[in-house]
mmCIF file of C-alpha atoms in Angstrom:
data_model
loop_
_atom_site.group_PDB
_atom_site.id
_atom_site.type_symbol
_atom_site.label_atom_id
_atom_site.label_comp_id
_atom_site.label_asym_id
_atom_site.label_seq_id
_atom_site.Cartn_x
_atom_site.Cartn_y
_atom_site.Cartn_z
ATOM 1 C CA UNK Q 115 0.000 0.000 0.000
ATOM 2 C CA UNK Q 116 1.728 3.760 -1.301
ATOM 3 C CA UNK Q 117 1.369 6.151 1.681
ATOM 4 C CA UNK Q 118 2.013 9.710 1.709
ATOM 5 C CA UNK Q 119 4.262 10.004 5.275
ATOM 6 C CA UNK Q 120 5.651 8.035 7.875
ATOM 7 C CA UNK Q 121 3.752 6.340 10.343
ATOM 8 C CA UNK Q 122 3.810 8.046 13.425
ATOM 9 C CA UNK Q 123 4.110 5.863 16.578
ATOM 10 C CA UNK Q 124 3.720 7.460 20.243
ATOM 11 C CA UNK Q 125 5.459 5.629 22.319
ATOM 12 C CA UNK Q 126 7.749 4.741 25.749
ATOM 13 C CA UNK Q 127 11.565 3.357 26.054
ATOM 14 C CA UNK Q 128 10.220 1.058 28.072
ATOM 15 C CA UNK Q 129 7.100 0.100 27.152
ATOM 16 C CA UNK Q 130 6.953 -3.231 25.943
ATOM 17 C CA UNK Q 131 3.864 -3.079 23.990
ATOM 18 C CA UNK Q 132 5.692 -0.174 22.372
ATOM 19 C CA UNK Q 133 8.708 -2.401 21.559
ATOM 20 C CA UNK Q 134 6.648 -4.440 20.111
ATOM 21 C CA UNK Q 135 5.432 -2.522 17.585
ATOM 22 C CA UNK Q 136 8.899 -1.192 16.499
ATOM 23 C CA UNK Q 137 9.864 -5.024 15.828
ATOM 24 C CA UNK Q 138 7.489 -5.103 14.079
ATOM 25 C CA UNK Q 139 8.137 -2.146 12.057
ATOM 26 C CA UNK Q 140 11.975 -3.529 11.952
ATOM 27 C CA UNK Q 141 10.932 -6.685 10.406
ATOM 28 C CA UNK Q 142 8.412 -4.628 7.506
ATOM 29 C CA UNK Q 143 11.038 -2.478 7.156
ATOM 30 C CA UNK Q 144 9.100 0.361 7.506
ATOM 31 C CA UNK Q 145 10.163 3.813 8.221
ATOM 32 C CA UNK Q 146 9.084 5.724 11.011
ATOM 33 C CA UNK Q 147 8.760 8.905 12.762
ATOM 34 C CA UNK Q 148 8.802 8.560 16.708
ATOM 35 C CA UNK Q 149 6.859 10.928 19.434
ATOM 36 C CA UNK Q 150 8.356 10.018 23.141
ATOM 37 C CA UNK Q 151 5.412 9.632 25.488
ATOM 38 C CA UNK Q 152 7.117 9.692 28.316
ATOM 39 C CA UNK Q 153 5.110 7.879 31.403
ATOM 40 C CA UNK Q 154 6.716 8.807 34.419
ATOM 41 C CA UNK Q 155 8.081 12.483 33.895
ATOM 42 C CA UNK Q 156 5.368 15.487 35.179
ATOM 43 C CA UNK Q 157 3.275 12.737 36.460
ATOM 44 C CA UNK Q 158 2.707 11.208 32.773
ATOM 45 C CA UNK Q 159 2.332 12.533 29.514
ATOM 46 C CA UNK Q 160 -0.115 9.667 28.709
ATOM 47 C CA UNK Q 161 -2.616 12.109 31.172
ATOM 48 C CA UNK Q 162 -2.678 15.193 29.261
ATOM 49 C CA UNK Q 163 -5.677 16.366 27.453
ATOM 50 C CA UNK Q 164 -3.504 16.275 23.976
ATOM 51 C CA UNK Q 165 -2.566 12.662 24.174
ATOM 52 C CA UNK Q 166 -6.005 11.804 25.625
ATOM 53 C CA UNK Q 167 -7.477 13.206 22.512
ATOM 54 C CA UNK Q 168 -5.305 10.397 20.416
ATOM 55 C CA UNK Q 169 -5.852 7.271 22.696
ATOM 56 C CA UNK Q 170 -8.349 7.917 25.415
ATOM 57 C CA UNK Q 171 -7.102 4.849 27.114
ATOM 58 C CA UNK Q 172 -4.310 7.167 27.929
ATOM 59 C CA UNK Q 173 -1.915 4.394 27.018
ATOM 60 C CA UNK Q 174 1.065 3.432 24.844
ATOM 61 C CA UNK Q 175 1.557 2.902 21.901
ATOM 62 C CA UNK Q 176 -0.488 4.871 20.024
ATOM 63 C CA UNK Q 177 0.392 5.019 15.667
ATOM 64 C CA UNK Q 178 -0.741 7.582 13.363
ATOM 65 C CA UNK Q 179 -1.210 5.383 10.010
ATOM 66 C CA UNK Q 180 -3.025 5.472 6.502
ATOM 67 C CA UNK Q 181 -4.921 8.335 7.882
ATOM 68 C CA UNK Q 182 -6.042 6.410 11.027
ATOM 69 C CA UNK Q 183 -5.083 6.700 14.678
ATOM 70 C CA UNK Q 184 -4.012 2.953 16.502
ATOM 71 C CA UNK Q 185 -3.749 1.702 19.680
ATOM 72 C CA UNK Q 186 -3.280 -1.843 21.106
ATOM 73 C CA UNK Q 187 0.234 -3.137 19.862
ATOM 74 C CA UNK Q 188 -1.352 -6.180 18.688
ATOM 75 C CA UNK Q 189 -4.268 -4.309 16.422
ATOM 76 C CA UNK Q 190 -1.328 -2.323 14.861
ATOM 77 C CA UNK Q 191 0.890 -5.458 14.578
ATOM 78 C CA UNK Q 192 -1.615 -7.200 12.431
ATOM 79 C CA UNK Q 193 -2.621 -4.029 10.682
ATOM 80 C CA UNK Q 194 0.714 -3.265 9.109
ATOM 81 C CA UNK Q 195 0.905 -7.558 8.087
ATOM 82 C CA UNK Q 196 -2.190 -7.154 6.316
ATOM 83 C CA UNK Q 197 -1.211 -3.961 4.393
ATOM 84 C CA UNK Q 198 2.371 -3.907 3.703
ATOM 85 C CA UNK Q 199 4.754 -6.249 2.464
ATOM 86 C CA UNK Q 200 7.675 -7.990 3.999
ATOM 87 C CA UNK Q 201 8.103 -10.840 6.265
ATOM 88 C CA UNK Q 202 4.445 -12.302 7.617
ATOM 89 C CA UNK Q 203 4.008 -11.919 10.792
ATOM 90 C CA UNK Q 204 1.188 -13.858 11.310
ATOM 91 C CA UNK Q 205 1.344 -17.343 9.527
ATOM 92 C CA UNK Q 206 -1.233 -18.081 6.118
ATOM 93 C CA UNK Q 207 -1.781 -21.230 7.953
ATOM 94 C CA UNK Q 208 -4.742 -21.490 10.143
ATOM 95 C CA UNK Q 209 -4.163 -23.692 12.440
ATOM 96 C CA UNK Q 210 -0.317 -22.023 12.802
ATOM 97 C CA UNK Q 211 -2.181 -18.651 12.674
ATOM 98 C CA UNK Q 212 -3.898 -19.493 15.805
ATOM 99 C CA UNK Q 213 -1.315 -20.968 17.822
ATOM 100 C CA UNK Q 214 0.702 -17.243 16.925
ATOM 101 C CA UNK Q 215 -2.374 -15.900 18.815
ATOM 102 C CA UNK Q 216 -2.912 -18.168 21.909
ATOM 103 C CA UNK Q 217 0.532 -17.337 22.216
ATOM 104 C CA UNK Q 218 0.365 -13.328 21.847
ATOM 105 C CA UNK Q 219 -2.958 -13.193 23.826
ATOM 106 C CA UNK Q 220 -1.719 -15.187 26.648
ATOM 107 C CA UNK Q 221 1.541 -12.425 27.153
ATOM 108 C CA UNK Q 222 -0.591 -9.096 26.105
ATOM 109 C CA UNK Q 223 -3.842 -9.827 28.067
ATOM 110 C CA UNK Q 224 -2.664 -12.739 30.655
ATOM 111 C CA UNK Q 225 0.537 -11.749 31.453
ATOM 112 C CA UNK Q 226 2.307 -8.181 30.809
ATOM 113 C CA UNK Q 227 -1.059 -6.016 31.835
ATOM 114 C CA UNK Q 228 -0.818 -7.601 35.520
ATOM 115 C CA UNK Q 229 2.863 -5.937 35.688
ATOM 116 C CA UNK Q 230 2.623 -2.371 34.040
ATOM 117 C CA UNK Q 231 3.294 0.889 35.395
ATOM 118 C CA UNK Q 232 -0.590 1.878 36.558
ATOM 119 C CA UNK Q 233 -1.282 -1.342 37.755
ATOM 120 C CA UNK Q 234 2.071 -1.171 39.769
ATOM 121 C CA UNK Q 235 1.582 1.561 41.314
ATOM 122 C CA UNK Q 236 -1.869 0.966 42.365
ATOM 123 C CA UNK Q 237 0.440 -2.024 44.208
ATOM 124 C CA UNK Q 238 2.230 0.149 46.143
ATOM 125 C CA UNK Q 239 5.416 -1.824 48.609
ATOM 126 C CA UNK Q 240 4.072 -5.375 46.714
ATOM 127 C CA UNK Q 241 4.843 -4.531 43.520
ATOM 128 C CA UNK Q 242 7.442 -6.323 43.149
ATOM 129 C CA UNK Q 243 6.426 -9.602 44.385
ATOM 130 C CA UNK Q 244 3.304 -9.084 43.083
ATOM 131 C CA UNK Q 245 5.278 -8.756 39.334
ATOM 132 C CA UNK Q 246 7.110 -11.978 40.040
ATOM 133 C CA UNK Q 247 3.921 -13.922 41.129
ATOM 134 C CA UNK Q 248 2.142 -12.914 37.781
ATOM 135 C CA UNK Q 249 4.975 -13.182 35.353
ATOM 136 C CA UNK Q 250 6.010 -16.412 36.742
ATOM 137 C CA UNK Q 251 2.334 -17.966 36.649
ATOM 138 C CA UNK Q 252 2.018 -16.704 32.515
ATOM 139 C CA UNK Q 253 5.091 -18.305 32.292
ATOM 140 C CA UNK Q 254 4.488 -21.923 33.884
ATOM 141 C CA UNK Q 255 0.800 -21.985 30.997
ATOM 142 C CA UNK Q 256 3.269 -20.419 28.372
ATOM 143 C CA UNK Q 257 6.632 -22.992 28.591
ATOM 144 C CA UNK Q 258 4.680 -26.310 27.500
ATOM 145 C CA UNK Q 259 3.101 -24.540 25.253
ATOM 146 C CA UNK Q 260 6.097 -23.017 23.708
ATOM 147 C CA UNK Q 261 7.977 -26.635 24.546
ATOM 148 C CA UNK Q 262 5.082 -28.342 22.333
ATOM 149 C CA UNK Q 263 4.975 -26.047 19.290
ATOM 150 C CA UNK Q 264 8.046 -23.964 18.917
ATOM 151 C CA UNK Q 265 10.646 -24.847 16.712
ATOM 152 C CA UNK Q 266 13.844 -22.161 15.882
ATOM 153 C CA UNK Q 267 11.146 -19.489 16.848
ATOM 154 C CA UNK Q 268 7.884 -19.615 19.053
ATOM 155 C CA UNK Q 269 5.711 -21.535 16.388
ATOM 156 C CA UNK Q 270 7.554 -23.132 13.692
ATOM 157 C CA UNK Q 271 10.697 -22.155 12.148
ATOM 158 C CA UNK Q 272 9.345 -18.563 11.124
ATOM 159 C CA UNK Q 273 9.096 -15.475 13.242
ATOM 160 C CA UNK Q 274 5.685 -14.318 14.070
ATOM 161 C CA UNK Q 275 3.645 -12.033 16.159
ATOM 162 C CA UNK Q 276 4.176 -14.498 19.432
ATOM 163 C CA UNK Q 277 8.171 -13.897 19.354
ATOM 164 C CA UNK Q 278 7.277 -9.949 18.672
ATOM 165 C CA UNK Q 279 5.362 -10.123 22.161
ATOM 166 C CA UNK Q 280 7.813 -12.781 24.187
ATOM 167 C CA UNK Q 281 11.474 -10.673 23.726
ATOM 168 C CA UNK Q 282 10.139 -7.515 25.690
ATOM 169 C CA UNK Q 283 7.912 -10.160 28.160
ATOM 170 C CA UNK Q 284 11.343 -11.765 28.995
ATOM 171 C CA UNK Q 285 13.137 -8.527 29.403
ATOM 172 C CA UNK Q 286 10.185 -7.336 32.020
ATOM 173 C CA UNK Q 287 10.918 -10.751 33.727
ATOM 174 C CA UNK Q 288 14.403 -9.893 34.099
ATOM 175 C CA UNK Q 289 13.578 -6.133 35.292
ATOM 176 C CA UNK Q 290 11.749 -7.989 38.197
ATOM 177 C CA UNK Q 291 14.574 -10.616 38.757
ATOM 178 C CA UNK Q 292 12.101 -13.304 37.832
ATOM 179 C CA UNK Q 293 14.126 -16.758 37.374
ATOM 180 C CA UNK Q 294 14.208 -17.671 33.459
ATOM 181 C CA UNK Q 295 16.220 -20.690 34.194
ATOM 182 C CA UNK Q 296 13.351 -21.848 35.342
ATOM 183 C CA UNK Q 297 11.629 -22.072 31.645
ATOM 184 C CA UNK Q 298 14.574 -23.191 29.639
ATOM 185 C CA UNK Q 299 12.002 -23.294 26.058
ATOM 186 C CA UNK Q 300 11.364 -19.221 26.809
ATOM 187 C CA UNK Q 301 15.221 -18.420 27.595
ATOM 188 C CA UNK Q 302 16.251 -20.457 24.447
ATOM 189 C CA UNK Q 303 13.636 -18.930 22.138
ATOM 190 C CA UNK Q 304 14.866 -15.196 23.135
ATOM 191 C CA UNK Q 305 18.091 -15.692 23.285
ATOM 192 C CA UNK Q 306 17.699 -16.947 19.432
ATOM 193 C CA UNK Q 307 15.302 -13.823 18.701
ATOM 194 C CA UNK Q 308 18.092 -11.506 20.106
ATOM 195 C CA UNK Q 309 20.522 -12.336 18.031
ATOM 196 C CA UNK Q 310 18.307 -10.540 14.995
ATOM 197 C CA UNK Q 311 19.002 -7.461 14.521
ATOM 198 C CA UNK Q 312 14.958 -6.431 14.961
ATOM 199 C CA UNK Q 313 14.676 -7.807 18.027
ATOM 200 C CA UNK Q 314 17.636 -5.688 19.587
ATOM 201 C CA UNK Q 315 16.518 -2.704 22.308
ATOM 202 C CA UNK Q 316 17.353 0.794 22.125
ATOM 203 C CA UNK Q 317 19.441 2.072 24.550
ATOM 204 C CA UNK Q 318 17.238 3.128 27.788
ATOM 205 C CA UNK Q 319 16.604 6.606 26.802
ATOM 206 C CA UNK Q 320 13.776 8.728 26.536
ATOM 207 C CA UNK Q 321 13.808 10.467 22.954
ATOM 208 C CA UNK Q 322 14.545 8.225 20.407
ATOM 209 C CA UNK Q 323 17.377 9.230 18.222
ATOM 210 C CA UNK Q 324 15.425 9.143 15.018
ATOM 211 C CA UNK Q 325 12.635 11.296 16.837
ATOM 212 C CA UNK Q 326 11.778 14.052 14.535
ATOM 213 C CA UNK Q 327 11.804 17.595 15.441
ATOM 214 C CA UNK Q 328 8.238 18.403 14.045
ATOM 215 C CA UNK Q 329 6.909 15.529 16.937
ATOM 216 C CA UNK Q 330 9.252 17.472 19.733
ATOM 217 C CA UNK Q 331 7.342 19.982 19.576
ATOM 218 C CA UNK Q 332 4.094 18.352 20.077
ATOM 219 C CA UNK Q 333 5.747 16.866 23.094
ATOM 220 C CA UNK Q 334 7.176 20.269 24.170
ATOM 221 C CA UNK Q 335 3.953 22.001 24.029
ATOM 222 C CA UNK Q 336 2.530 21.051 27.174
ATOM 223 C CA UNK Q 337 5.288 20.037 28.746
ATOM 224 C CA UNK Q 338 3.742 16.734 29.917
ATOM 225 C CA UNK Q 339 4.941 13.153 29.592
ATOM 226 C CA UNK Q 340 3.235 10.063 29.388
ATOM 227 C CA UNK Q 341 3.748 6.783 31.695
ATOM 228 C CA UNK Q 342 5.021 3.038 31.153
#
C-alpha cells in the first residue's frame, strides 16, 4: 500500500507493547517517525488532554497510520501484516495462525497487563512480588506450550507475532529478577530472537534518536509526559 508520510508511533523506552510494535516495524522495514510519550516524567504525559485526545485509554503505543489513529500493539501489529509487504508476521496457515495468537494473547492480556506501570503503582510496597507472582504464573501456561509447538522461533521455524510479544515479556521478567532458568524453552527462544538485529533494544533513553523535530514539539507544548 503507497502512503504519503511516515507512520507516526507514540510511544515509551520502556514500554513493551511499544517495543513491540517497532519489531514489528523492523521486520516490515518500515520507516518511522517517533513521538516520546514519556510515562513517568510530570506525572505522565499519557494524562494530558492532547494525548487523551489520540488514545483515550491514555496508554502506549499509540500510531498515526493510513490516515487512522491505533492503539493496542497487537491491532497495529496485524494491521501493518495485512497492508504492507515484507516478512508475515502472522502465519497463512490457520491452524499455525492461531497458535501465533494463543501465544500473543496469553503475554498481552494474561501476562504483561498484571505488571505495568498503573497497575504497579496501584500495588504500592508489593509490587514487586506481586510482578514476580504474575509473570512467573504466565510463564508456567506459556513454557509447555512453547515446549510443544516452537521450533527455531515460538511456532515453527518462522518469526511471528508471538516472538514480537515474548522478547520484551522476557526482558520485564528480568527487570523484576524473575528466574528464566526456570523455563529453559522461553530463555532459548529469546536468546535466538536476540541475536536478529529487529529484536535488539534501544538504549534506555527517553527520545529516540530518530525522533523528529516536528513531533518534539508536540511533546514540548505542554510540557507533559506520558507513563510506562
Amino acid at each position: 500500500m503507497a502512503t504519503q508520510t511516515k507512520p507516526v508511533l507514540y510511544g515509551y523506552f520502556r514500554s513493551s507493547c511499544s517495543w513491540r510494535v517497532r519489531i514489528a516495524f523492523a521486520l516490515k522495514g518500515i520507516e518511522y517517525d517517533q513521538v516520546p510519550v514519556n510515562l513517568i516524567k510530570d506525572g505522565g504525559q499519557q494524562l494530558k488532554e492532547q494525548y487523551k485526545a489520540l488514545n483515550p485509554m491514555q496508554q502506549v503505543p499509540a500510531v498515526e497510520i493510513d490516515g487512522i489513529t491505533l492503539s493496542q500493539s497487537l491491532a497495529v501489529i496485524q494491521y501493518i501484516d495485512e497492508t504492507r509487504p515484507g516478512p508475515r508476521l502472522l502465519p497463512t496457515d490457520p491452524k499455525a495462525r492461531a497458535q501465533v495468537r494463543i501465544i500473543s494473547d496469553l503475554i498481552a492480556s494474561g501476562i504483561q497487563p498484571l505488571q505495568n506501570l498503573y497497575v504497579l503503582q496501584k500495588i504500592g510496597a508489593e509490587k514487586v512480588q506481586w510482578a514476580q507472582h504474575f509473570i512467573n504464573r504466565g510463564f508456567q501456561a506459556l513454557e509447555p506450550i512453547l515446549k510443544q509447538i516452537s521450533g527455531k522461533y515460538c511456532v515453527g521455524d518462522e518469526i511471528s507475532m508471538a516472538d514480537i510479544c515474548l522478547v520484551p515479556q522476557v526482558y520485564n521478567a528480568e527487570r523484576f529478577k524473575v528466574d528464566v532458568e526456570q523455563y529453559p524453552t522461553i530463555k532459548r527462544l529469546n536468546e535466538t530472537l536476540l541475536e536478529t538485529e529487529a529484536f535488539k533494544k534501544e538504549p534506555e533513553q527517553s527520545d529516540p534518536p530518530n525522533t523528529s523535530k516536528v513531533h518534539l514539539i508536540f511533546v514540548s507544548s505542554y510540557c507533559g509526559c506520558f507513563p510506562d
